[in-house]
């Protein structure tokens, strides 16, 4: 069980920013993607991405070892299980857990899909938390942070504000041409 104490905003390419979290209609996403507020979608990124697209929210992806990783268990108890987190995080995020348990059973299909996402995002330790758009493209990474739910949610909001600012700047830059576009994109990615 590794601790991921640092918070980092990941670099973003223009293609990632210009196509961020397109809103799909609820009908196209299907009725089966509903998620009660404050609950987690477990081991189903496809469902989580559909819900994120249909609700115009980002993904909060928790890579966890729920039954063996001490820092994961601590993050759950100190942050994710707290009322402040359950009431506030779902405003901006679809919550999804990708679990790598030692003592609980999972189907081979779930294990394989979780490993694919682990490899795709380069997860090496637990807990690792990614904030991503509705297509699963990450824009921030974090892990366990001491202090409880209130500062954790505040930090998540900072990431969302930064992401939205970048999306706005890219959209504005894409309306320009030549050097003005390049300068605008540079500002968005700075």
JSON list of C-alpha atoms in Angstrom, two decimals:
[
{"chain": "A", "resi": 1, "resn": "UNK", "atom": "CA", "xyz": [0.00, 0.00, 0.00]},
{"chain": "A", "resi": 2, "resn": "UNK", "atom": "CA", "xyz": [1.68, 3.21, -1.12]},
{"chain": "A", "resi": 3, "resn": "UNK", "atom": "CA", "xyz": [0.76, 6.68, -0.04]},
{"chain": "A", "resi": 4, "resn": "UNK", "atom": "CA", "xyz": [0.31, 9.27, -2.73]},
{"chain": "A", "resi": 5, "resn": "UNK", "atom": "CA", "xyz": [0.71, 12.51, -0.74]},
{"chain": "A", "resi": 6, "resn": "UNK", "atom": "CA", "xyz": [1.40, 14.95, -3.54]},
{"chain": "A", "resi": 7, "resn": "UNK", "atom": "CA", "xyz": [-1.30, 16.65, -5.53]},
{"chain": "A", "resi": 8, "resn": "UNK", "atom": "CA", "xyz": [-0.50, 17.39, -9.14]},
{"chain": "A", "resi": 9, "resn": "UNK", "atom": "CA", "xyz": [-2.35, 18.99, -11.98]},
{"chain": "A", "resi": 10, "resn": "UNK", "atom": "CA", "xyz": [-1.63, 16.96, -15.08]},
{"chain": "A", "resi": 11, "resn": "UNK", "atom": "CA", "xyz": [-0.56, 18.55, -18.34]},
{"chain": "A", "resi": 12, "resn": "UNK", "atom": "CA", "xyz": [-3.33, 18.95, -20.85]},
{"chain": "A", "resi": 13, "resn": "UNK", "atom": "CA", "xyz": [-3.16, 18.83, -24.60]},
{"chain": "A", "resi": 14, "resn": "UNK", "atom": "CA", "xyz": [-5.30, 21.02, -26.80]},
{"chain": "A", "resi": 15, "resn": "UNK", "atom": "CA", "xyz": [-7.31, 18.02, -28.02]},
{"chain": "A", "resi": 16, "resn": "UNK", "atom": "CA", "xyz": [-8.13, 17.08, -24.44]},
{"chain": "A", "resi": 17, "resn": "UNK", "atom": "CA", "xyz": [-9.28, 20.56, -23.54]},
{"chain": "A", "resi": 18, "resn": "UNK", "atom": "CA", "xyz": [-11.27, 21.30, -26.64]},
{"chain": "A", "resi": 19, "resn": "UNK", "atom": "CA", "xyz": [-13.34, 18.14, -26.28]},
{"chain": "A", "resi": 20, "resn": "UNK", "atom": "CA", "xyz": [-13.86, 18.15, -22.53]},
{"chain": "A", "resi": 21, "resn": "UNK", "atom": "CA", "xyz": [-16.90, 16.44, -21.04]},
{"chain": "A", "resi": 22, "resn": "UNK", "atom": "CA", "xyz": [-19.43, 16.80, -23.83]},
{"chain": "A", "resi": 23, "resn": "UNK", "atom": "CA", "xyz": [-22.95, 16.63, -22.55]},
{"chain": "A", "resi": 24, "resn": "UNK", "atom": "CA", "xyz": [-24.85, 13.63, -23.80]},
{"chain": "A", "resi": 25, "resn": "UNK", "atom": "CA", "xyz": [-28.57, 13.39, -23.41]},
{"chain": "A", "resi": 26, "resn": "UNK", "atom": "CA", "xyz": [-29.96, 11.26, -20.61]},
{"chain": "A", "resi": 27, "resn": "UNK", "atom": "CA", "xyz": [-31.77, 9.18, -23.22]},
{"chain": "A", "resi": 28, "resn": "UNK", "atom": "CA", "xyz": [-28.57, 8.39, -25.11]},
{"chain": "A", "resi": 29, "resn": "UNK", "atom": "CA", "xyz": [-26.78, 7.44, -21.91]},
{"chain": "A", "resi": 30, "resn": "UNK", "atom": "CA", "xyz": [-29.56, 5.06, -20.91]},
{"chain": "A", "resi": 31, "resn": "UNK", "atom": "CA", "xyz": [-31.72, 4.91, -17.84]},
{"chain": "A", "resi": 32, "resn": "UNK", "atom": "CA", "xyz": [-29.47, 2.34, -16.17]},
{"chain": "A", "resi": 33, "resn": "UNK", "atom": "CA", "xyz": [-26.79, 4.91, -15.29]},
{"chain": "A", "resi": 34, "resn": "UNK", "atom": "CA", "xyz": [-28.60, 6.58, -12.38]},
{"chain": "A", "resi": 35, "resn": "UNK", "atom": "CA", "xyz": [-26.53, 7.08, -9.23]},
{"chain": "A", "resi": 36, "resn": "UNK", "atom": "CA", "xyz": [-28.02, 8.18, -5.91]},
{"chain": "A", "resi": 37, "resn": "UNK", "atom": "CA", "xyz": [-26.25, 11.28, -4.60]},
{"chain": "A", "resi": 38, "resn": "UNK", "atom": "CA", "xyz": [-23.17, 10.50, -2.54]},
{"chain": "A", "resi": 39, "resn": "UNK", "atom": "CA", "xyz": [-22.89, 6.86, -3.59]},
{"chain": "A", "resi": 40, "resn": "UNK", "atom": "CA", "xyz": [-20.09, 5.25, -5.54]},
{"chain": "A", "resi": 41, "resn": "UNK", "atom": "CA", "xyz": [-20.21, 3.30, -8.78]},
{"chain": "A", "resi": 42, "resn": "UNK", "atom": "CA", "xyz": [-18.02, 0.31, -8.11]},
{"chain": "A", "resi": 43, "resn": "UNK", "atom": "CA", "xyz": [-15.80, -1.29, -10.75]},
{"chain": "A", "resi": 44, "resn": "UNK", "atom": "CA", "xyz": [-17.75, 0.02, -13.76]},
{"chain": "A", "resi": 45, "resn": "UNK", "atom": "CA", "xyz": [-16.00, 2.83, -15.64]},
{"chain": "A", "resi": 46, "resn": "UNK", "atom": "CA", "xyz": [-18.31, 2.51, -18.65]},
{"chain": "A", "resi": 47, "resn": "UNK", "atom": "CA", "xyz": [-21.35, 3.24, -16.50]},
{"chain": "A", "resi": 48, "resn": "UNK", "atom": "CA", "xyz": [-19.53, 6.04, -14.67]},
{"chain": "A", "resi": 49, "resn": "UNK", "atom": "CA", "xyz": [-18.46, 7.70, -17.94]},
{"chain": "A", "resi": 50, "resn": "UNK", "atom": "CA", "xyz": [-22.02, 7.51, -19.30]},
{"chain": "A", "resi": 51, "resn": "UNK", "atom": "CA", "xyz": [-23.37, 9.14, -16.16]},
{"chain": "A", "resi": 52, "resn": "UNK", "atom": "CA", "xyz": [-20.66, 11.82, -16.19]},
{"chain": "A", "resi": 53, "resn": "UNK", "atom": "CA", "xyz": [-21.49, 12.67, -19.81]},
{"chain": "A", "resi": 54, "resn": "UNK", "atom": "CA", "xyz": [-25.25, 12.71, -19.26]},
{"chain": "A", "resi": 55, "resn": "UNK", "atom": "CA", "xyz": [-25.01, 14.83, -16.10]},
{"chain": "A", "resi": 56, "resn": "UNK", "atom": "CA", "xyz": [-22.21, 17.17, -17.31]},
{"chain": "A", "resi": 57, "resn": "UNK", "atom": "CA", "xyz": [-19.93, 16.23, -14.41]},
{"chain": "A", "resi": 58, "resn": "UNK", "atom": "CA", "xyz": [-16.37, 15.04, -14.11]},
{"chain": "A", "resi": 59, "resn": "UNK", "atom": "CA", "xyz": [-15.19, 11.68, -12.78]},
{"chain": "A", "resi": 60, "resn": "UNK", "atom": "CA", "xyz": [-13.52, 11.15, -9.43]},
{"chain": "A", "resi": 61, "resn": "UNK", "atom": "CA", "xyz": [-11.80, 7.78, -9.83]},
{"chain": "A", "resi": 62, "resn": "UNK", "atom": "CA", "xyz": [-10.60, 6.06, -6.64]},
{"chain": "A", "resi": 63, "resn": "UNK", "atom": "CA", "xyz": [-8.04, 3.31, -7.22]},
{"chain": "A", "resi": 64, "resn": "UNK", "atom": "CA", "xyz": [-8.18, 1.43, -3.93]},
{"chain": "A", "resi": 65, "resn": "UNK", "atom": "CA", "xyz": [-7.24, -1.73, -2.11]},
{"chain": "A", "resi": 66, "resn": "UNK", "atom": "CA", "xyz": [-10.35, -1.59, 0.04]},
{"chain": "A", "resi": 67, "resn": "UNK", "atom": "CA", "xyz": [-9.66, -4.60, 2.25]},
{"chain": "A", "resi": 68, "resn": "UNK", "atom": "CA", "xyz": [-5.89, -4.42, 2.73]},
{"chain": "A", "resi": 69, "resn": "UNK", "atom": "CA", "xyz": [-4.51, -0.92, 2.07]},
{"chain": "A", "resi": 70, "resn": "UNK", "atom": "CA", "xyz": [-4.28, 1.05, 5.32]},
{"chain": "A", "resi": 71, "resn": "UNK", "atom": "CA", "xyz": [-4.12, 4.46, 3.60]},
{"chain": "A", "resi": 72, "resn": "UNK", "atom": "CA", "xyz": [-7.15, 3.55, 1.44]},
{"chain": "A", "resi": 73, "resn": "UNK", "atom": "CA", "xyz": [-9.15, 2.56, 4.51]},
{"chain": "A", "resi": 74, "resn": "UNK", "atom": "CA", "xyz": [-8.08, 5.74, 6.24]},
{"chain": "A", "resi": 75, "resn": "UNK", "atom": "CA", "xyz": [-9.08, 7.89, 3.23]},
{"chain": "A", "resi": 76, "resn": "UNK", "atom": "CA", "xyz": [-12.48, 6.22, 3.20]},
{"chain": "A", "resi": 77, "resn": "UNK", "atom": "CA", "xyz": [-13.06, 6.81, 6.92]},
{"chain": "A", "resi": 78, "resn": "UNK", "atom": "CA", "xyz": [-11.64, 10.34, 7.12]},
{"chain": "A", "resi": 79, "resn": "UNK", "atom": "CA", "xyz": [-12.96, 11.73, 3.83]},
{"chain": "A", "resi": 80, "resn": "UNK", "atom": "CA", "xyz": [-15.20, 9.60, 1.62]},
{"chain": "A", "resi": 81, "resn": "UNK", "atom": "CA", "xyz": [-17.47, 8.31, 4.42]},
{"chain": "A", "resi": 82, "resn": "UNK", "atom": "CA", "xyz": [-18.02, 11.81, 5.84]},
{"chain": "A", "resi": 83, "resn": "UNK", "atom": "CA", "xyz": [-21.29, 13.68, 5.27]},
{"chain": "A", "resi": 84, "resn": "UNK", "atom": "CA", "xyz": [-19.48, 16.78, 3.98]},
{"chain": "A", "resi": 85, "resn": "UNK", "atom": "CA", "xyz": [-17.86, 14.79, 1.17]},
{"chain": "A", "resi": 86, "resn": "UNK", "atom": "CA", "xyz": [-21.01, 12.78, 0.34]},
{"chain": "A", "resi": 87, "resn": "UNK", "atom": "CA", "xyz": [-23.06, 15.98, 0.14]},
{"chain": "A", "resi": 88, "resn": "UNK", "atom": "CA", "xyz": [-20.62, 18.14, -1.82]},
{"chain": "A", "resi": 89, "resn": "UNK", "atom": "CA", "xyz": [-18.40, 16.05, -4.11]},
{"chain": "A", "resi": 90, "resn": "UNK", "atom": "CA", "xyz": [-21.28, 14.65, -6.23]},
{"chain": "A", "resi": 91, "resn": "UNK", "atom": "CA", "xyz": [-22.13, 18.18, -7.37]},
{"chain": "A", "resi": 92, "resn": "UNK", "atom": "CA", "xyz": [-19.08, 18.14, -9.62]},
{"chain": "A", "resi": 93, "resn": "UNK", "atom": "CA", "xyz": [-18.18, 14.46, -9.82]},
{"chain": "A", "resi": 94, "resn": "UNK", "atom": "CA", "xyz": [-19.49, 11.01, -10.56]},
{"chain": "A", "resi": 95, "resn": "UNK", "atom": "CA", "xyz": [-17.78, 8.91, -7.89]},
{"chain": "A", "resi": 96, "resn": "UNK", "atom": "CA", "xyz": [-16.23, 5.65, -9.08]},
{"chain": "A", "resi": 97, "resn": "UNK", "atom": "CA", "xyz": [-14.13, 3.10, -7.17]},
{"chain": "A", "resi": 98, "resn": "UNK", "atom": "CA", "xyz": [-11.85, 0.70, -8.97]},
{"chain": "A", "resi": 99, "resn": "UNK", "atom": "CA", "xyz": [-10.98, -1.87, -6.33]},
{"chain": "A", "resi": 100, "resn": "UNK", "atom": "CA", "xyz": [-8.02, -4.22, -6.11]},
{"chain": "A", "resi": 101, "resn": "UNK", "atom": "CA", "xyz": [-8.97, -6.34, -3.09]},
{"chain": "A", "resi": 102, "resn": "UNK", "atom": "CA", "xyz": [-6.97, -9.20, -1.62]},
{"chain": "A", "resi": 103, "resn": "UNK", "atom": "CA", "xyz": [-9.72, -10.86, 0.41]},
{"chain": "A", "resi": 104, "resn": "UNK", "atom": "CA", "xyz": [-12.89, -10.12, -1.58]},
{"chain": "A", "resi": 105, "resn": "UNK", "atom": "CA", "xyz": [-13.88, -11.89, -4.75]},
{"chain": "A", "resi": 106, "resn": "UNK", "atom": "CA", "xyz": [-14.31, -10.19, -8.12]},
{"chain": "A", "resi": 107, "resn": "UNK", "atom": "CA", "xyz": [-15.15, -11.62, -11.50]},
{"chain": "A", "resi": 108, "resn": "UNK", "atom": "CA", "xyz": [-12.27, -12.04, -13.92]},
{"chain": "A", "resi": 109, "resn": "UNK", "atom": "CA", "xyz": [-13.92, -9.46, -16.18]},
{"chain": "A", "resi": 110, "resn": "UNK", "atom": "CA", "xyz": [-13.94, -6.84, -13.38]},
{"chain": "A", "resi": 111, "resn": "UNK", "atom": "CA", "xyz": [-10.32, -7.64, -12.46]},
{"chain": "A", "resi": 112, "resn": "UNK", "atom": "CA", "xyz": [-9.26, -7.29, -16.10]},
{"chain": "A", "resi": 113, "resn": "UNK", "atom": "CA", "xyz": [-11.10, -4.01, -16.66]},
{"chain": "A", "resi": 114, "resn": "UNK", "atom": "CA", "xyz": [-9.71, -2.52, -13.43]},
{"chain": "A", "resi": 115, "resn": "UNK", "atom": "CA", "xyz": [-6.16, -3.60, -14.40]},
{"chain": "A", "resi": 116, "resn": "UNK", "atom": "CA", "xyz": [-6.62, -2.00, -17.84]},
{"chain": "A", "resi": 117, "resn": "UNK", "atom": "CA", "xyz": [-7.57, 1.33, -16.22]},
{"chain": "A", "resi": 118, "resn": "UNK", "atom": "CA", "xyz": [-4.70, 0.96, -13.75]},
{"chain": "A", "resi": 119, "resn": "UNK", "atom": "CA", "xyz": [-2.24, 0.51, -16.62]},
{"chain": "A", "resi": 120, "resn": "UNK", "atom": "CA", "xyz": [-3.83, 3.20, -18.79]},
{"chain": "A", "resi": 121, "resn": "UNK", "atom": "CA", "xyz": [-3.47, 5.82, -16.04]},
{"chain": "A", "resi": 122, "resn": "UNK", "atom": "CA", "xyz": [-0.14, 4.55, -14.70]},
{"chain": "A", "resi": 123, "resn": "UNK", "atom": "CA", "xyz": [-1.34, 3.79, -11.17]},
{"chain": "A", "resi": 124, "resn": "UNK", "atom": "CA", "xyz": [1.49, 2.36, -9.08]},
{"chain": "A", "resi": 125, "resn": "UNK", "atom": "CA", "xyz": [0.27, 2.86, -5.51]},
{"chain": "A", "resi": 126, "resn": "UNK", "atom": "CA", "xyz": [-2.91, 2.99, -3.54]},
{"chain": "A", "resi": 127, "resn": "UNK", "atom": "CA", "xyz": [-4.87, 5.05, -2.93]},
{"chain": "A", "resi": 128, "resn": "UNK", "atom": "CA", "xyz": [-4.61, 7.02, -6.14]},
{"chain": "A", "resi": 129, "resn": "UNK", "atom": "CA", "xyz": [-7.38, 9.43, -7.03]},
{"chain": "A", "resi": 130, "resn": "UNK", "atom": "CA", "xyz": [-7.82, 10.85, -10.53]},
{"chain": "A", "resi": 131, "resn": "UNK", "atom": "CA", "xyz": [-10.11, 13.65, -11.59]},
{"chain": "A", "resi": 132, "resn": "UNK", "atom": "CA", "xyz": [-11.05, 13.08, -15.22]},
{"chain": "A", "resi": 133, "resn": "UNK", "atom": "CA", "xyz": [-13.43, 14.22, -17.90]},
{"chain": "A", "resi": 134, "resn": "UNK", "atom": "CA", "xyz": [-16.37, 12.09, -19.01]},
{"chain": "A", "resi": 135, "resn": "UNK", "atom": "CA", "xyz": [-14.12, 10.17, -21.43]},
{"chain": "A", "resi": 136, "resn": "UNK", "atom": "CA", "xyz": [-11.77, 9.17, -18.62]},
{"chain": "A", "resi": 137, "resn": "UNK", "atom": "CA", "xyz": [-9.01, 11.62, -19.56]},
{"chain": "A", "resi": 138, "resn": "UNK", "atom": "CA", "xyz": [-7.38, 12.78, -16.33]},
{"chain": "A", "resi": 139, "resn": "UNK", "atom": "CA", "xyz": [-6.70, 16.39, -15.44]},
{"chain": "A", "resi": 140, "resn": "UNK", "atom": "CA", "xyz": [-5.60, 16.02, -11.81]},
{"chain": "A", "resi": 141, "resn": "UNK", "atom": "CA", "xyz": [-4.21, 13.35, -9.52]},
{"chain": "A", "resi": 142, "resn": "UNK", "atom": "CA", "xyz": [-4.16, 13.07, -5.74]},
{"chain": "A", "resi": 143, "resn": "UNK", "atom": "CA", "xyz": [-4.33, 10.52, -2.96]},
{"chain": "A", "resi": 144, "resn": "UNK", "atom": "CA", "xyz": [-4.63, 10.51, 0.79]},
{"chain": "A", "resi": 145, "resn": "UNK", "atom": "CA", "xyz": [-4.41, 13.99, 2.32]},
{"chain": "A", "resi": 146, "resn": "UNK", "atom": "CA", "xyz": [-4.61, 14.57, 6.07]},
{"chain": "A", "resi": 147, "resn": "UNK", "atom": "CA", "xyz": [-7.16, 16.97, 7.46]},
{"chain": "A", "resi": 148, "resn": "UNK", "atom": "CA", "xyz": [-10.49, 15.36, 6.70]},
{"chain": "A", "resi": 149, "resn": "UNK", "atom": "CA", "xyz": [-13.35, 15.95, 4.29]},
{"chain": "A", "resi": 150, "resn": "UNK", "atom": "CA", "xyz": [-13.63, 19.76, 4.35]},
{"chain": "A", "resi": 151, "resn": "UNK", "atom": "CA", "xyz": [-10.11, 20.58, 3.06]},
{"chain": "A", "resi": 152, "resn": "UNK", "atom": "CA", "xyz": [-10.25, 17.61, 0.69]},
{"chain": "A", "resi": 153, "resn": "UNK", "atom": "CA", "xyz": [-13.45, 18.87, -0.93]},
{"chain": "A", "resi": 154, "resn": "UNK", "atom": "CA", "xyz": [-12.02, 22.40, -1.03]},
{"chain": "A", "resi": 155, "resn": "UNK", "atom": "CA", "xyz": [-8.98, 21.10, -2.94]},
{"chain": "A", "resi": 156, "resn": "UNK", "atom": "CA", "xyz": [-11.21, 19.19, -5.37]},
{"chain": "A", "resi": 157, "resn": "UNK", "atom": "CA", "xyz": [-13.12, 22.42, -6.02]},
{"chain": "A", "resi": 158, "resn": "UNK", "atom": "CA", "xyz": [-9.84, 24.21, -6.76]},
{"chain": "A", "resi": 159, "resn": "UNK", "atom": "CA", "xyz": [-9.03, 21.55, -9.37]},
{"chain": "A", "resi": 160, "resn": "UNK", "atom": "CA", "xyz": [-12.49, 21.96, -10.92]},
{"chain": "A", "resi": 161, "resn": "UNK", "atom": "CA", "xyz": [-12.14, 25.75, -11.05]},
{"chain": "A", "resi": 162, "resn": "UNK", "atom": "CA", "xyz": [-8.74, 25.44, -12.72]},
{"chain": "A", "resi": 163, "resn": "UNK", "atom": "CA", "xyz": [-10.10, 22.93, -15.22]},
{"chain": "A", "resi": 164, "resn": "UNK", "atom": "CA", "xyz": [-13.10, 25.11, -16.09]},
{"chain": "A", "resi": 165, "resn": "UNK", "atom": "CA", "xyz": [-10.84, 28.14, -16.51]},
{"chain": "A", "resi": 166, "resn": "UNK", "atom": "CA", "xyz": [-8.62, 26.15, -18.88]},
{"chain": "A", "resi": 167, "resn": "UNK", "atom": "CA", "xyz": [-11.64, 24.95, -20.86]},
{"chain": "A", "resi": 168, "resn": "UNK", "atom": "CA", "xyz": [-12.89, 28.53, -21.21]},
{"chain": "A", "resi": 169, "resn": "UNK", "atom": "CA", "xyz": [-9.49, 29.86, -22.29]},
{"chain": "A", "resi": 170, "resn": "UNK", "atom": "CA", "xyz": [-9.07, 27.10, -24.87]},
{"chain": "A", "resi": 171, "resn": "UNK", "atom": "CA", "xyz": [-12.56, 27.74, -26.27]},
{"chain": "A", "resi": 172, "resn": "UNK", "atom": "CA", "xyz": [-11.74, 31.45, -26.57]},
{"chain": "A", "resi": 173, "resn": "UNK", "atom": "CA", "xyz": [-8.35, 30.72, -28.16]},
{"chain": "A", "resi": 174, "resn": "UNK", "atom": "CA", "xyz": [-9.88, 28.39, -30.73]},
{"chain": "A", "resi": 175, "resn": "UNK", "atom": "CA", "xyz": [-11.94, 31.31, -32.06]},
{"chain": "A", "resi": 176, "resn": "UNK", "atom": "CA", "xyz": [-8.70, 33.13, -32.91]},
{"chain": "A", "resi": 177, "resn": "UNK", "atom": "CA", "xyz": [-6.22, 32.51, -35.70]},
{"chain": "A", "resi": 178, "resn": "UNK", "atom": "CA", "xyz": [-2.46, 32.32, -36.11]},
{"chain": "A", "resi": 179, "resn": "UNK", "atom": "CA", "xyz": [-0.24, 33.76, -33.40]},
{"chain": "A", "resi": 180, "resn": "UNK", "atom": "CA", "xyz": [-3.22, 35.01, -31.41]},
{"chain": "A", "resi": 181, "resn": "UNK", "atom": "CA", "xyz": [-4.53, 31.45, -31.21]},
{"chain": "A", "resi": 182, "resn": "UNK", "atom": "CA", "xyz": [-1.11, 30.15, -30.19]},
{"chain": "A", "resi": 183, "resn": "UNK", "atom": "CA", "xyz": [-0.81, 32.80, -27.46]},
{"chain": "A", "resi": 184, "resn": "UNK", "atom": "CA", "xyz": [-4.32, 32.01, -26.21]},
{"chain": "A", "resi": 185, "resn": "UNK", "atom": "CA", "xyz": [-3.58, 28.30, -26.08]},
{"chain": "A", "resi": 186, "resn": "UNK", "atom": "CA", "xyz": [-0.31, 29.00, -24.32]},
{"chain": "A", "resi": 187, "resn": "UNK", "atom": "CA", "xyz": [-2.15, 31.00, -21.69]},
{"chain": "A", "resi": 188, "resn": "UNK", "atom": "CA", "xyz": [-4.70, 28.20, -21.23]},
{"chain": "A", "resi": 189, "resn": "UNK", "atom": "CA", "xyz": [-1.98, 25.62, -20.68]},
{"chain": "A", "resi": 190, "resn": "UNK", "atom": "CA", "xyz": [0.23, 27.77, -18.45]}
]
